[in-house]
XYZ file of C-alpha atoms in Angstrom:
575
model
C 196.986 92.970 -125.546
C 194.452 95.760 -124.997
C 195.219 98.907 -123.022
C 192.505 100.802 -121.091
C 191.638 104.225 -122.467
C 192.721 107.285 -120.528
C 190.012 109.291 -118.827
C 189.824 112.831 -120.327
C 191.301 115.499 -118.076
C 188.654 117.962 -116.799
C 188.708 121.765 -117.040
C 189.636 122.175 -113.373
C 192.857 120.284 -114.076
C 193.907 122.893 -116.649
C 192.792 125.848 -114.489
C 195.025 124.540 -111.687
C 197.917 124.167 -114.130
C 197.435 127.770 -115.287
C 197.643 129.027 -111.703
C 200.746 126.888 -111.206
C 202.453 128.655 -114.124
C 201.856 132.113 -112.635
C 202.921 131.014 -109.154
C 206.126 129.531 -110.557
C 206.787 132.713 -112.562
C 206.741 134.571 -109.258
C 208.765 132.046 -107.253
C 211.513 131.239 -109.730
C 211.703 134.838 -110.917
C 212.793 135.623 -107.370
C 214.395 132.442 -106.040
C 216.692 131.684 -108.990
C 218.215 135.144 -108.538
C 218.058 135.148 -104.731
C 221.665 134.019 -104.211
C 222.879 136.759 -106.558
C 220.677 139.368 -104.862
C 221.589 138.449 -101.310
C 225.355 138.335 -101.944
C 225.616 141.371 -104.250
C 227.090 144.467 -102.544
C 224.687 147.105 -101.333
C 226.235 149.637 -103.731
C 225.046 147.412 -106.588
C 221.489 147.127 -105.304
C 221.949 143.866 -103.388
C 221.832 143.067 -99.686
C 225.521 142.305 -99.084
C 224.857 139.179 -96.960
C 227.682 136.702 -96.379
C 227.537 133.049 -97.433
C 226.381 131.813 -94.018
C 223.531 134.347 -93.887
C 222.516 133.444 -97.428
C 222.608 129.720 -96.675
C 220.630 130.170 -93.475
C 217.832 132.072 -95.240
C 217.736 129.658 -98.168
C 217.538 126.724 -95.772
C 215.306 127.884 -92.947
C 212.573 129.796 -94.814
C 211.918 127.195 -97.548
C 212.003 124.582 -94.763
C 208.890 126.159 -93.305
C 207.437 126.650 -96.790
C 207.546 122.905 -97.392
C 206.681 121.939 -93.802
C 203.505 124.004 -93.407
C 201.633 122.118 -96.196
C 201.230 119.266 -93.717
C 198.687 121.496 -91.995
C 197.490 123.686 -94.869
C 196.764 120.642 -97.023
C 194.602 119.202 -94.260
C 192.845 122.555 -93.801
C 192.137 122.664 -97.543
C 190.479 119.261 -97.331
C 188.415 120.595 -94.439
C 187.419 124.073 -95.656
C 187.737 123.983 -99.443
C 190.390 124.418 -102.105
C 189.162 127.714 -103.571
C 189.311 129.468 -100.199
C 192.855 128.268 -99.648
C 193.917 129.511 -103.095
C 192.568 132.999 -102.357
C 194.220 133.082 -98.930
C 197.517 132.041 -100.507
C 197.460 134.853 -103.056
C 196.392 137.446 -100.465
C 199.500 136.586 -98.432
C 202.027 136.140 -101.251
C 201.201 139.231 -103.305
C 202.290 141.865 -100.729
C 205.079 139.653 -99.357
C 206.864 139.465 -102.708
C 206.672 143.239 -103.041
C 208.054 143.784 -99.529
C 211.088 141.585 -100.315
C 212.411 144.366 -102.532
C 211.690 147.123 -100.022
C 213.712 145.848 -97.040
C 217.484 145.793 -96.646
C 218.135 144.353 -93.182
C 218.535 140.663 -92.414
C 215.518 140.627 -90.090
C 213.333 142.579 -92.524
C 214.177 140.242 -95.396
C 213.631 137.246 -93.108
C 210.056 138.262 -92.223
C 209.113 139.229 -95.799
C 210.541 135.922 -97.057
C 208.574 134.112 -94.341
C 205.403 135.759 -95.675
C 206.132 134.310 -99.108
C 206.708 130.914 -97.478
C 203.377 130.942 -95.623
C 201.466 131.921 -98.776
C 203.223 129.327 -100.902
C 202.573 126.697 -98.224
C 198.855 127.394 -98.572
C 199.103 127.064 -102.358
C 201.262 123.977 -102.855
C 199.198 121.115 -101.384
C 196.004 122.530 -102.882
C 197.277 122.669 -106.448
C 198.865 119.206 -106.242
C 195.749 117.937 -104.453
C 193.667 119.266 -107.353
C 195.865 117.395 -109.828
C 195.550 114.226 -107.755
C 191.760 114.548 -107.487
C 191.186 115.295 -111.165
C 193.215 112.291 -112.344
C 192.780 108.553 -111.888
C 194.827 105.403 -112.438
C 194.406 105.671 -116.229
C 195.845 109.181 -116.590
C 197.678 109.974 -113.338
C 201.181 109.509 -114.785
C 200.371 111.732 -117.766
C 198.567 114.239 -115.549
C 201.514 114.719 -113.229
C 203.821 114.879 -116.249
C 201.746 117.734 -117.704
C 201.676 119.421 -114.314
C 205.445 119.196 -114.014
C 205.808 120.635 -117.510
C 203.655 123.604 -116.478
C 205.840 124.084 -113.399
C 208.816 124.421 -115.672
C 207.160 126.771 -118.152
C 206.871 129.190 -115.257
C 210.341 128.228 -114.087
C 211.806 128.936 -117.525
C 210.095 132.273 -118.163
C 210.375 133.610 -114.602
C 214.181 133.941 -114.438
C 214.358 135.282 -117.997
C 211.897 138.062 -117.255
C 213.497 138.741 -113.872
C 216.977 138.738 -115.416
C 215.845 141.340 -117.929
C 214.149 143.671 -115.425
C 216.995 143.495 -112.881
C 219.065 145.454 -115.415
C 216.612 148.285 -114.685
C 216.520 147.780 -110.936
C 216.426 144.892 -108.472
C 213.102 146.345 -107.257
C 211.458 145.303 -110.507
C 212.248 141.640 -109.835
C 209.967 141.740 -106.805
C 207.342 143.923 -108.454
C 207.022 141.342 -111.243
C 206.715 138.467 -108.759
C 203.925 140.336 -106.969
C 202.225 141.010 -110.308
C 202.216 137.325 -111.301
C 200.548 136.371 -108.031
C 197.938 139.121 -108.440
C 196.968 137.652 -111.818
C 196.084 134.367 -110.130
C 193.070 135.934 -108.433
C 191.295 135.845 -111.822
C 191.253 132.052 -112.388
C 190.734 131.409 -108.663
C 187.651 133.625 -108.456
C 186.034 133.032 -111.853
C 187.142 129.709 -113.344
C 188.209 127.275 -110.627
C 185.683 124.646 -109.509
C 186.078 122.457 -106.443
C 186.939 118.832 -107.344
C 183.766 116.735 -107.544
C 184.437 114.747 -104.358
C 185.315 117.801 -102.274
C 181.988 117.808 -100.432
C 182.883 114.526 -98.786
C 185.366 116.299 -96.542
C 183.378 119.230 -95.270
C 182.348 117.417 -92.104
C 185.821 116.497 -90.846
C 186.612 118.480 -87.654
C 190.007 120.076 -87.168
C 190.663 117.759 -84.219
C 190.370 114.782 -86.571
C 192.738 116.484 -89.011
C 195.383 116.812 -86.285
C 194.853 113.194 -85.267
C 195.399 112.123 -88.877
C 198.667 114.040 -88.942
C 199.871 112.182 -85.853
C 198.717 108.882 -87.320
C 200.771 109.350 -90.483
C 203.877 111.217 -89.284
C 204.108 110.713 -85.534
C 203.163 112.301 -82.243
C 204.311 115.616 -80.813
C 207.229 113.969 -78.989
C 208.553 112.596 -82.268
C 208.166 115.980 -83.972
C 210.005 117.701 -81.130
C 213.063 115.445 -81.136
C 213.249 115.197 -84.918
C 212.957 118.842 -85.867
C 215.003 119.912 -82.858
C 217.819 117.703 -84.149
C 217.594 119.315 -87.572
C 217.674 122.822 -86.099
C 220.858 121.975 -84.153
C 222.425 120.734 -87.392
C 221.314 123.876 -89.194
C 222.842 126.049 -86.455
C 226.155 124.272 -87.004
C 225.937 124.771 -90.766
C 225.219 128.472 -90.244
C 228.268 128.716 -87.942
C 226.191 129.826 -84.975
C 227.865 127.031 -82.997
C 231.126 125.149 -83.551
C 231.641 121.405 -83.932
C 232.411 120.744 -80.266
C 229.348 122.667 -79.106
C 227.231 120.766 -81.642
C 228.422 117.396 -80.313
C 227.769 118.369 -76.708
C 224.345 119.783 -77.608
C 223.372 116.550 -79.366
C 224.491 114.443 -76.393
C 222.402 116.542 -74.015
C 219.450 116.612 -76.432
C 219.209 112.860 -77.003
C 220.036 111.941 -73.392
C 217.304 114.197 -72.074
C 214.778 112.688 -74.484
C 215.860 109.162 -73.542
C 215.340 109.890 -69.836
C 212.061 111.637 -70.645
C 210.937 108.557 -72.577
C 211.655 106.259 -69.623
C 209.128 108.091 -67.477
C 206.485 108.270 -70.239
C 203.750 105.726 -71.106
C 202.284 104.161 -74.248
C 198.791 105.555 -73.836
C 197.671 107.745 -76.722
C 195.086 109.433 -74.509
C 197.677 110.886 -72.132
C 198.846 114.498 -72.532
C 201.476 114.755 -75.265
C 204.302 115.325 -72.813
C 203.431 112.083 -70.968
C 203.493 109.925 -74.116
C 206.455 107.956 -75.388
C 208.002 108.959 -78.714
C 205.881 107.349 -81.408
C 206.407 107.323 -85.175
C 203.214 107.168 -87.243
C 203.376 105.475 -90.627
C 206.968 104.212 -90.335
C 207.412 103.195 -94.004
C 206.093 106.565 -95.202
C 208.305 108.509 -92.776
C 211.292 106.437 -93.919
C 210.476 107.250 -97.531
C 210.278 110.983 -96.744
C 213.618 110.945 -94.905
C 215.405 109.220 -97.763
C 213.774 111.469 -100.357
C 214.988 114.546 -98.460
C 218.495 113.682 -99.690
C 217.257 113.999 -103.266
C 215.847 117.458 -102.566
C 218.992 118.546 -100.743
C 220.991 117.872 -103.901
C 218.291 119.195 -106.222
C 218.113 122.610 -104.564
C 221.788 123.328 -105.233
C 220.967 124.251 -108.831
C 219.054 127.276 -107.510
C 220.984 128.287 -104.394
C 224.590 127.408 -105.303
C 224.904 127.147 -109.081
C 224.083 130.827 -109.875
C 226.853 132.226 -107.671
C 229.217 129.404 -108.737
C 228.756 130.427 -112.381
C 229.200 134.095 -111.487
C 232.382 133.511 -109.462
C 234.146 130.554 -111.087
C 232.845 129.663 -114.568
C 234.292 131.500 -117.566
C 231.429 131.639 -120.059
C 233.477 133.455 -122.723
C 232.849 130.528 -125.094
C 229.122 131.228 -125.023
C 229.696 134.988 -125.432
C 231.827 134.245 -128.494
C 229.105 131.992 -129.897
C 226.739 134.980 -129.749
C 229.205 137.371 -131.409
C 227.306 137.229 -134.725
C 224.120 138.299 -132.965
C 224.963 141.559 -131.124
C 221.445 142.073 -129.778
C 221.329 138.580 -128.283
C 224.829 139.012 -126.896
C 223.811 142.271 -125.231
C 220.725 140.555 -123.760
C 222.414 137.422 -122.418
C 225.705 139.084 -121.385
C 224.991 142.713 -120.493
C 227.727 144.888 -118.977
C 227.200 148.403 -117.641
C 230.484 149.992 -118.719
C 229.972 153.130 -116.626
C 229.368 151.070 -113.499
C 232.375 148.859 -114.305
C 234.576 151.924 -114.604
C 233.432 153.262 -111.229
C 234.046 149.885 -109.590
C 237.567 149.679 -111.028
C 238.448 153.058 -109.524
C 236.991 152.069 -106.142
C 238.737 148.684 -106.068
C 242.056 150.209 -107.191
C 241.939 152.658 -104.282
C 241.081 149.958 -101.735
C 243.779 147.568 -102.990
C 246.396 150.351 -102.971
C 245.434 151.156 -99.362
C 245.737 147.436 -98.452
C 242.119 147.350 -97.240
C 241.362 144.768 -99.920
C 243.391 141.965 -101.521
C 243.426 141.347 -105.261
C 241.614 138.055 -104.690
C 238.860 139.868 -102.801
C 238.741 142.487 -105.560
C 238.235 139.678 -108.097
C 235.177 138.374 -106.231
C 233.725 141.880 -106.046
C 234.382 142.610 -109.708
C 232.449 139.546 -110.911
C 229.278 141.308 -109.732
C 229.775 143.679 -112.678
C 229.518 140.622 -115.002
C 233.139 140.446 -116.108
C 235.657 137.743 -115.196
C 239.256 138.966 -115.326
C 242.318 136.794 -114.580
C 243.924 137.881 -111.308
C 247.268 138.549 -113.027
C 245.689 141.137 -115.324
C 243.550 142.496 -112.517
C 246.661 143.102 -110.380
C 248.443 145.154 -113.044
C 245.297 147.051 -114.083
C 244.384 148.083 -110.540
C 247.947 149.234 -109.936
C 247.828 151.368 -113.091
C 244.452 152.866 -112.183
C 245.628 153.723 -108.667
C 248.299 155.943 -110.253
C 246.075 157.357 -112.997
C 242.298 157.028 -112.560
C 241.695 158.145 -116.157
C 242.979 154.760 -117.346
C 239.861 153.142 -115.903
C 237.831 154.353 -118.896
C 239.878 152.490 -121.506
C 240.313 149.403 -119.313
C 236.578 149.217 -118.639
C 235.823 149.466 -122.378
C 238.298 146.671 -123.174
C 237.140 144.363 -120.399
C 233.448 144.922 -121.174
C 234.182 143.447 -124.590
C 236.847 140.863 -123.748
C 235.753 139.451 -120.389
C 231.967 139.847 -120.319
C 229.983 136.905 -118.947
C 226.547 135.406 -119.534
C 224.046 136.045 -116.728
C 223.817 132.864 -114.593
C 220.008 132.864 -114.502
C 219.874 132.482 -118.278
C 222.048 129.364 -118.195
C 219.927 127.826 -115.451
C 216.944 128.443 -117.721
C 218.118 125.394 -119.686
C 216.893 123.263 -116.794
C 213.349 124.527 -117.199
C 213.422 124.634 -121.005
C 214.560 121.022 -121.317
C 211.768 119.895 -118.986
C 209.166 121.872 -120.954
C 210.306 120.198 -124.173
C 210.978 116.680 -122.897
C 208.867 116.027 -119.789
C 205.853 114.559 -121.602
C 208.079 112.211 -123.596
C 209.914 111.100 -120.476
C 206.691 110.677 -118.481
C 205.032 108.563 -121.172
C 208.159 106.439 -121.465
C 208.432 105.633 -117.758
C 204.770 105.685 -116.710
C 204.403 101.876 -116.947
C 207.182 101.213 -114.428
C 207.063 101.142 -110.654
C 207.939 104.442 -109.023
C 210.832 103.540 -106.714
C 213.144 101.866 -109.285
C 212.600 104.891 -111.526
C 213.392 107.167 -108.583
C 216.720 105.385 -108.121
C 217.657 105.831 -111.775
C 216.621 109.481 -111.790
C 218.519 110.223 -108.582
C 221.723 108.688 -109.971
C 221.438 110.731 -113.171
C 220.813 113.878 -111.130
C 223.862 113.133 -108.951
C 225.993 112.654 -112.073
C 224.837 115.962 -113.526
C 225.676 117.691 -110.247
C 229.183 116.234 -110.138
C 229.792 117.284 -113.752
C 229.443 120.903 -112.612
C 232.846 120.567 -110.966
C 234.451 120.145 -114.399
C 233.313 123.607 -115.520
C 236.018 125.436 -113.531
C 239.255 126.353 -115.265
C 238.063 125.168 -118.685
C 238.228 127.047 -121.965
C 234.722 125.752 -122.668
C 233.383 126.426 -119.177
C 230.019 127.672 -120.434
C 229.428 124.569 -122.575
C 230.447 122.320 -119.682
C 228.069 123.909 -117.206
C 225.242 123.645 -119.748
C 226.039 119.942 -120.149
C 225.906 119.559 -116.374
C 222.524 121.306 -116.228
C 221.125 119.156 -119.049
C 222.147 115.868 -117.406
C 220.836 117.143 -114.081
C 217.515 118.018 -115.739
C 217.116 114.546 -117.229
C 217.503 113.061 -113.759
C 214.956 115.529 -112.415
C 212.467 114.683 -115.184
C 212.763 110.993 -114.403
C 212.586 111.206 -110.609
C 210.560 114.201 -109.445
C 207.126 113.544 -111.034
C 207.360 109.889 -110.045
C 207.955 110.830 -106.423
C 204.679 112.807 -106.400
C 202.765 110.234 -108.433
C 203.763 107.551 -105.952
C 202.266 109.413 -103.006
C 199.078 110.188 -104.969
C 198.698 106.507 -105.904
C 198.285 105.261 -102.335
C 196.795 108.324 -100.592
C 193.163 107.782 -99.480
C 190.706 109.636 -101.718
C 189.411 111.891 -98.960
C 192.922 112.840 -97.824
C 194.688 113.578 -101.122
C 195.712 117.137 -100.276
C 196.799 116.139 -96.781
C 199.046 113.341 -98.057
C 200.461 115.629 -100.745
C 201.212 118.000 -97.876
C 203.132 115.191 -96.167
C 205.069 114.682 -99.386
C 206.440 118.218 -99.055
C 207.985 117.323 -95.690
C 210.801 115.663 -97.654
C 211.378 118.933 -99.511
C 211.278 120.832 -96.218
C 214.012 118.685 -94.700
C 215.964 118.826 -97.962
C 215.858 122.616 -97.939
C 216.824 122.808 -94.275
C 219.939 120.777 -95.067
C 220.622 122.305 -98.500
C 220.934 125.936 -97.353
C 223.556 125.519 -94.614
C 225.346 122.879 -96.731
C 225.574 125.375 -99.582
C 226.766 128.169 -97.299
C 229.419 125.977 -95.664
C 230.749 124.299 -98.832
C 230.816 127.545 -100.799
C 232.581 129.480 -98.058
C 235.033 126.822 -96.851
C 235.602 124.547 -99.856
C 234.961 126.645 -102.961
C 236.406 129.957 -101.745
C 238.662 129.366 -98.728
C 240.207 126.123 -100.044
C 240.000 127.191 -103.697
C 238.304 123.912 -104.720
C 234.927 124.716 -106.273
C 235.167 121.441 -108.212
C 235.409 119.430 -104.984
C 232.301 121.179 -103.711
C 230.265 119.704 -106.576
C 231.790 116.246 -106.181
C 230.723 116.251 -102.521
C 227.187 117.316 -103.400
C 226.998 114.660 -106.127
C 228.150 112.103 -103.562
C 225.136 112.912 -101.387
C 222.952 112.132 -104.406
C 224.630 108.743 -104.739
C 223.970 107.986 -101.064
C 220.305 108.869 -101.563
C 220.060 106.425 -104.463
C 221.559 103.684 -102.269
C 218.971 104.473 -99.603
C 216.162 104.137 -102.153
C 217.564 100.799 -103.340
C 217.580 99.456 -99.780
C 214.076 100.832 -99.248
C 212.880 98.914 -102.326
C 214.901 95.742 -101.735
C 213.680 95.091 -98.201
C 210.021 95.356 -99.174
C 209.279 98.659 -97.460
C 207.437 99.802 -100.564
C 204.836 97.058 -100.237
C 204.296 97.683 -96.528
C 203.912 101.403 -97.246
C 201.193 100.740 -99.823
C 199.481 98.220 -97.551
C 199.499 100.602 -94.578
C 197.887 103.372 -96.595
C 195.346 101.159 -98.370
C 194.946 97.893 -96.477
C 192.314 96.636 -98.917
C 194.279 97.470 -102.072
C 196.959 95.267 -103.546
C 200.104 97.044 -104.746
C 200.552 97.250 -108.481
C 203.389 95.405 -110.143
C 205.619 96.737 -112.865
C 204.661 95.989 -116.448
């Protein structure tokens, strides 16, 4: 049986992948460390935000980052990809720098929003370029290569950021700004518009907005849907309690129901006179289900770093590096002078009853040591009577209880994808996307749940690495396929716009992931003392997403989705 030859990938494909690497160096260099930065005390260079504030920022801002591509992707189709790349870098470059210069919640919010707007201009254009420069013979391989490039940046970014944060947190943001600045070079001198780009130059913005309504839904649908998510986010951020949330939802949906009764079905009426209308129902259903995948996926970046810092004893990995002192100092650095000063401060606050030993434990982990509370109790008592003892205790603990930086462990996620993504992509490329998505989602959920076993273990470091590796395999299987699937049915002249719609699932996933992380970490991991249960709950959400994908596939929604996007094209069957 003969197989068709793959079409060679053009130069523009590789230029876009190069820009993706630099953009990911900037994003993951910041975002992988963002939980650590936001929750670190101000006296250690952090912002000192609480878990709810952290969760709110990590949910709301990336929500807009992944929502805006619905519009920016359409604008790129209208005005050109190169222009959108340059606009993206002009916004992101100063925004990343400003992130390290502000200390208030509002200041960080607006700087972070600047990063989100710039990234929203970049994302649909780079994925649209990949979609336009590939065809049915090489699309699976092309998106596999693209995803590998994403993870090269994702692997190197946190390593470089982890190294420079030992100098100062400011350097983390300076490096992110620098990576974005480098992207002006390929954008200005090497990038060429995809060959069919000229076909879109005549589409007016009004038509673009009509296309958005046709695919996703009208303004009434957007209002009720995103309003519902914002209410849920407010509950997760503890702005409102459970009773207020229930009452708010009752009022919200009742008012929309009554509003709908007085509306009409005419699409030419003003938006507020139209009934709620969903656009491409199968596609919207797919995006809603896929948002559960992204909600679980994001926990590796927003929850896992602080979970490792607070609850996982990585002494086994430190011991494994004992024969390589330079590597040990790189992966598990401890500033002994700073540790000594913190011990004296904590001893004074505990002795004055302004701080409990448990609270002192969670502050001490910021110095990259993990000390059993029994030893911490006796040591702080001794230091409160004789501060000179802090010197010897700090020297002993810097050697005995030092921990590996969380960002370096999470680097395994990116490294495994760099090494294995092409193999995985070539293995699964002949199969239909949705069954592969189900398998990948289940593997990802399993890897997430395994993280709960890393607490209280003598081999905690090895266990969390196992969890990350299993998680990464699930990601390699599912994530590229989810993008490839959208690219396979998107009309040729609307590739970037449909790839922008794809990011709506990530937007919703982020909006749910941030408050979920803040709530579970504060109430389950810390208050209830069950960090393992937190991961089992998150893994359970992954299982529910897989069930949703199975039902989506079983009831033939996949075929209707393909038919609705390309009425003259028959859906492909699995080999």
